Amino acid sequence: MDYVHFAPTPFTRPLDLPAGKPIIGYSGAIAPWVDWKLLSVAIRENPDMNFVFIGALFQLKKFPLQSKNVFYLGLKNYYQLPAYLHHFDIGLIPFLQTEMTKGCNPIKLYEYYASGIRVLGTPLPELLIVPNINLESNPQLFSLHLRYLIEGIDSSKAQRMAYAHANDWRERSGRMLQAISSRLIEMKKGV
């Protein structure tokens, strides 16, 4: 994830974003591993929120949800994406628990965090260790958690952004190169 790309606040609001209600957003593949049943409950129980989905259809012929408060905006250019994320109130990672998702460390988490937004996801193993994340797998509780987040005070934006910054590609590659260099020096001394 490129922290510098996602962190700065964009100048303009995208014209195709709905207005007037909090935006609950998802950015990523519109795919079978998304928990569409869980989302259906959250959407139905929260008509005072707009649910925005950005991404390409993957292994699906059409977008699977229909409601007055659901907006599928299709795939957006990588350079446009921060402008959308900065207008999300909550970023979603609503994945089913499958063999594939058990090893998934969603890059969208870091993009959401770099943008400063709160995240509600399902409890994937890789997300269990993430600070300041909100996790829920029960559809009714997921829906209630959304409401709690929208109505509550956000006191961990700086911590989320710092976590994203620490996981920027440059930061991660620097730590890896330092570890490799240290190991090579140790090996050279041992020879």
GROMACS .gro file of C-alpha atoms in nm:
model
  191
    1MET     CA    1   0.000   0.000   0.000
    2ASP     CA    2   0.126   0.343  -0.090
    3TYR     CA    3   0.056   0.560   0.215
    4VAL     CA    4   0.150   0.883   0.037
    5HIS     CA    5  -0.110   0.809  -0.231
    6PHE     CA    6  -0.400   0.751   0.012
    7ALA     CA    7  -0.331   0.978   0.311
    8PRO     CA    8  -0.361   1.333   0.171
    9THR     CA    9  -0.713   1.472   0.165
   10PRO     CA   10  -0.827   1.508  -0.199
   11PHE     CA   11  -0.946   1.847  -0.323
   12THR     CA   12  -1.276   1.740  -0.476
   13ARG     CA   13  -1.564   1.510  -0.392
   14PRO     CA   14  -1.646   1.262  -0.671
   15LEU     CA   15  -1.971   1.360  -0.842
   16ASP     CA   16  -2.112   1.006  -0.843
   17LEU     CA   17  -2.097   0.968  -0.463
   18PRO     CA   18  -2.442   0.987  -0.302
   19ALA     CA   19  -2.501   1.269  -0.054
   20GLY     CA   20  -2.717   1.332   0.251
   21LYS     CA   21  -2.641   1.016   0.452
   22PRO     CA   22  -2.331   0.857   0.603
   23ILE     CA   23  -2.139   0.651   0.349
   24ILE     CA   24  -2.056   0.292   0.430
   25GLY     CA   25  -1.806   0.196   0.161
   26TYR     CA   26  -1.641  -0.106   0.009
   27SER     CA   27  -1.353  -0.091  -0.235
   28GLY     CA   28  -1.229  -0.408  -0.399
   29ALA     CA   29  -1.334  -0.707  -0.602
   30ILE     CA   30  -1.708  -0.758  -0.622
   31ALA     CA   31  -1.670  -1.132  -0.576
   32PRO     CA   32  -1.819  -1.452  -0.430
   33TRP     CA   33  -1.600  -1.429  -0.117
   34VAL     CA   34  -1.787  -1.116  -0.004
   35ASP     CA   35  -2.055  -1.200   0.253
   36TRP     CA   36  -2.354  -1.073   0.055
   37LYS     CA   37  -2.607  -1.213   0.304
   38LEU     CA   38  -2.446  -1.024   0.592
   39LEU     CA   39  -2.447  -0.707   0.383
   40SER     CA   40  -2.812  -0.756   0.287
   41VAL     CA   41  -2.910  -0.750   0.654
   42ALA     CA   42  -2.695  -0.443   0.728
   43ILE     CA   43  -2.839  -0.258   0.428
   44ARG     CA   44  -3.199  -0.346   0.513
   45GLU     CA   45  -3.159  -0.251   0.881
   46ASN     CA   46  -2.982   0.080   0.807
   47PRO     CA   47  -3.190   0.272   0.550
   48ASP     CA   48  -3.044   0.598   0.685
   49MET     CA   49  -2.699   0.502   0.552
   50ASN     CA   50  -2.573   0.486   0.193
   51PHE     CA   51  -2.378   0.174   0.097
   52VAL     CA   52  -2.127   0.243  -0.181
   53PHE     CA   53  -1.941  -0.032  -0.366
   54ILE     CA   54  -1.640   0.033  -0.588
   55GLY     CA   55  -1.467  -0.240  -0.786
   56ALA     CA   56  -1.482  -0.478  -1.077
   57LEU     CA   57  -1.718  -0.773  -1.095
   58PHE     CA   58  -1.520  -1.094  -1.043
   59GLN     CA   59  -1.686  -1.432  -1.106
   60LEU     CA   60  -2.025  -1.259  -1.091
   61LYS     CA   61  -2.246  -1.164  -1.386
   62LYS     CA   62  -2.414  -0.868  -1.211
   63PHE     CA   63  -2.395  -0.672  -0.890
   64PRO     CA   64  -2.575  -0.888  -0.628
   65LEU     CA   65  -2.752  -0.623  -0.416
   66GLN     CA   66  -3.045  -0.397  -0.497
   67SER     CA   67  -3.181  -0.130  -0.263
   68LYS     CA   68  -3.250   0.244  -0.261
   69ASN     CA   69  -2.950   0.297  -0.035
   70VAL     CA   70  -2.706   0.084  -0.240
   71PHE     CA   71  -2.481   0.239  -0.504
   72TYR     CA   72  -2.254   0.030  -0.723
   73LEU     CA   73  -2.012   0.272  -0.889
   74GLY     CA   74  -1.804   0.018  -1.082
   75LEU     CA   75  -1.427   0.008  -1.111
   76LYS     CA   76  -1.238   0.332  -1.044
   77ASN     CA   77  -0.892   0.432  -1.155
   78TYR     CA   78  -0.626   0.385  -0.886
   79TYR     CA   79  -0.553   0.758  -0.893
   80GLN     CA   80  -0.921   0.841  -0.828
   81LEU     CA   81  -0.963   0.596  -0.541
   82PRO     CA   82  -0.841   0.819  -0.253
   83ALA     CA   83  -1.106   1.080  -0.336
   84TYR     CA   84  -1.373   0.814  -0.277
   85LEU     CA   85  -1.221   0.661   0.035
   86HIS     CA   86  -1.186   1.000   0.206
   87HIS     CA   87  -1.563   1.039   0.181
   88PHE     CA   88  -1.643   0.700   0.335
   89ASP     CA   89  -1.751   0.715   0.698
   90ILE     CA   90  -1.683   0.343   0.743
   91GLY     CA   91  -1.480   0.108   0.522
   92LEU     CA   92  -1.600  -0.250   0.494
   93ILE     CA   93  -1.411  -0.580   0.474
   94PRO     CA   94  -1.710  -0.818   0.481
   95PHE     CA   95  -1.549  -1.145   0.371
   96LEU     CA   96  -1.684  -1.494   0.419
   97GLN     CA   97  -1.471  -1.731   0.625
   98THR     CA   98  -1.329  -1.963   0.357
   99GLU     CA   99  -1.002  -2.146   0.299
  100MET     CA  100  -0.902  -1.866   0.062
  101THR     CA  101  -0.985  -1.579   0.297
  102LYS     CA  102  -0.824  -1.746   0.602
  103GLY     CA  103  -0.485  -1.644   0.463
  104CYS     CA  104  -0.602  -1.310   0.326
  105ASN     CA  105  -0.441  -0.987   0.449
  106PRO     CA  106  -0.658  -0.734   0.264
  107ILE     CA  107  -0.466  -0.439   0.122
  108LYS     CA  108  -0.790  -0.240   0.142
  109LEU     CA  109  -0.742  -0.231   0.522
  110TYR     CA  110  -0.425  -0.024   0.482
  111GLU     CA  111  -0.586   0.198   0.217
  112TYR     CA  112  -0.883   0.262   0.446
  113TYR     CA  113  -0.655   0.330   0.743
  114ALA     CA  114  -0.428   0.562   0.541
  115SER     CA  115  -0.743   0.753   0.444
  116GLY     CA  116  -0.827   0.785   0.813
  117ILE     CA  117  -1.155   0.595   0.806
  118ARG     CA  118  -1.282   0.340   1.055
  119VAL     CA  119  -1.316  -0.020   0.943
  120LEU     CA  120  -1.577  -0.286   1.011
  121GLY     CA  121  -1.496  -0.632   0.887
  122THR     CA  122  -1.553  -0.996   0.954
  123PRO     CA  123  -1.302  -1.171   1.183
  124LEU     CA  124  -1.048  -1.301   0.934
  125PRO     CA  125  -0.738  -1.444   1.108
  126GLU     CA  126  -0.513  -1.169   0.965
  127LEU     CA  127  -0.748  -0.898   1.094
  128LEU     CA  128  -0.759  -1.027   1.451
  129ILE     CA  129  -0.424  -0.864   1.531
  130VAL     CA  130  -0.496  -0.527   1.369
  131PRO     CA  131  -0.530  -0.241   1.619
  132ASN     CA  132  -0.844  -0.024   1.623
  133ILE     CA  133  -1.039  -0.249   1.388
  134ASN     CA  134  -1.400  -0.355   1.443
  135LEU     CA  135  -1.492  -0.715   1.367
  136GLU     CA  136  -1.824  -0.898   1.362
  137SER     CA  137  -1.962  -1.201   1.177
  138ASN     CA  138  -2.324  -1.211   1.298
  139PRO     CA  139  -2.537  -1.013   1.048
  140GLN     CA  140  -2.759  -0.845   1.310
  141LEU     CA  141  -2.462  -0.755   1.530
  142PHE     CA  142  -2.269  -0.634   1.225
  143SER     CA  143  -2.562  -0.404   1.149
  144LEU     CA  144  -2.573  -0.275   1.508
  145HIS     CA  145  -2.197  -0.224   1.504
  146LEU     CA  146  -2.233   0.000   1.197
  147ARG     CA  147  -2.484   0.214   1.382
  148TYR     CA  148  -2.260   0.229   1.690
  149LEU     CA  149  -1.964   0.345   1.479
  150ILE     CA  150  -2.165   0.610   1.293
  151GLU     CA  151  -2.314   0.750   1.613
  152GLY     CA  152  -1.993   0.725   1.819
  153ILE     CA  153  -1.690   0.947   1.846
  154ASP     CA  154  -1.384   0.852   1.643
  155SER     CA  155  -1.084   0.879   1.873
  156SER     CA  156  -0.834   0.654   1.694
  157LYS     CA  157  -0.785   0.815   1.352
  158ALA     CA  158  -0.422   0.907   1.420
  159GLN     CA  159  -0.342   0.555   1.540
  160ARG     CA  160  -0.502   0.398   1.233
  161MET     CA  161  -0.309   0.628   1.003
  162ALA     CA  162   0.017   0.553   1.189
  163TYR     CA  163  -0.050   0.180   1.150
  164ALA     CA  164  -0.104   0.227   0.776
  165HIS     CA  165   0.215   0.432   0.750
  166ALA     CA  166   0.413   0.160   0.927
  167ASN     CA  167   0.280  -0.088   0.669
  168ASP     CA  168   0.357   0.122   0.363
  169TRP     CA  169   0.548  -0.072   0.094
  170ARG     CA  170   0.855   0.148   0.146
  171GLU     CA  171   0.853   0.087   0.521
  172ARG     CA  172   0.804  -0.287   0.483
  173SER     CA  173   1.069  -0.327   0.214
  174GLY     CA  174   1.313  -0.120   0.422
  175ARG     CA  175   1.264  -0.349   0.721
  176MET     CA  176   1.308  -0.656   0.501
  177LEU     CA  177   1.627  -0.522   0.344
  178GLN     CA  178   1.763  -0.436   0.687
  179ALA     CA  179   1.691  -0.788   0.814
  180ILE     CA  180   1.855  -0.944   0.506
  181SER     CA  181   2.157  -0.717   0.541
  182SER     CA  182   2.194  -0.802   0.911
  183ARG     CA  183   2.173  -1.174   0.835
  184LEU     CA  184   2.434  -1.147   0.558
  185ILE     CA  185   2.671  -0.965   0.795
  186GLU     CA  186   2.619  -1.238   1.058
  187MET     CA  187   2.686  -1.508   0.799
  188LYS     CA  188   3.000  -1.331   0.678
  189LYS     CA  189   3.132  -1.305   1.035
  190GLY     CA  190   3.068  -1.674   1.090
  191VAL     CA  191   3.268  -1.778   0.783
   0.00000   0.00000   0.00000
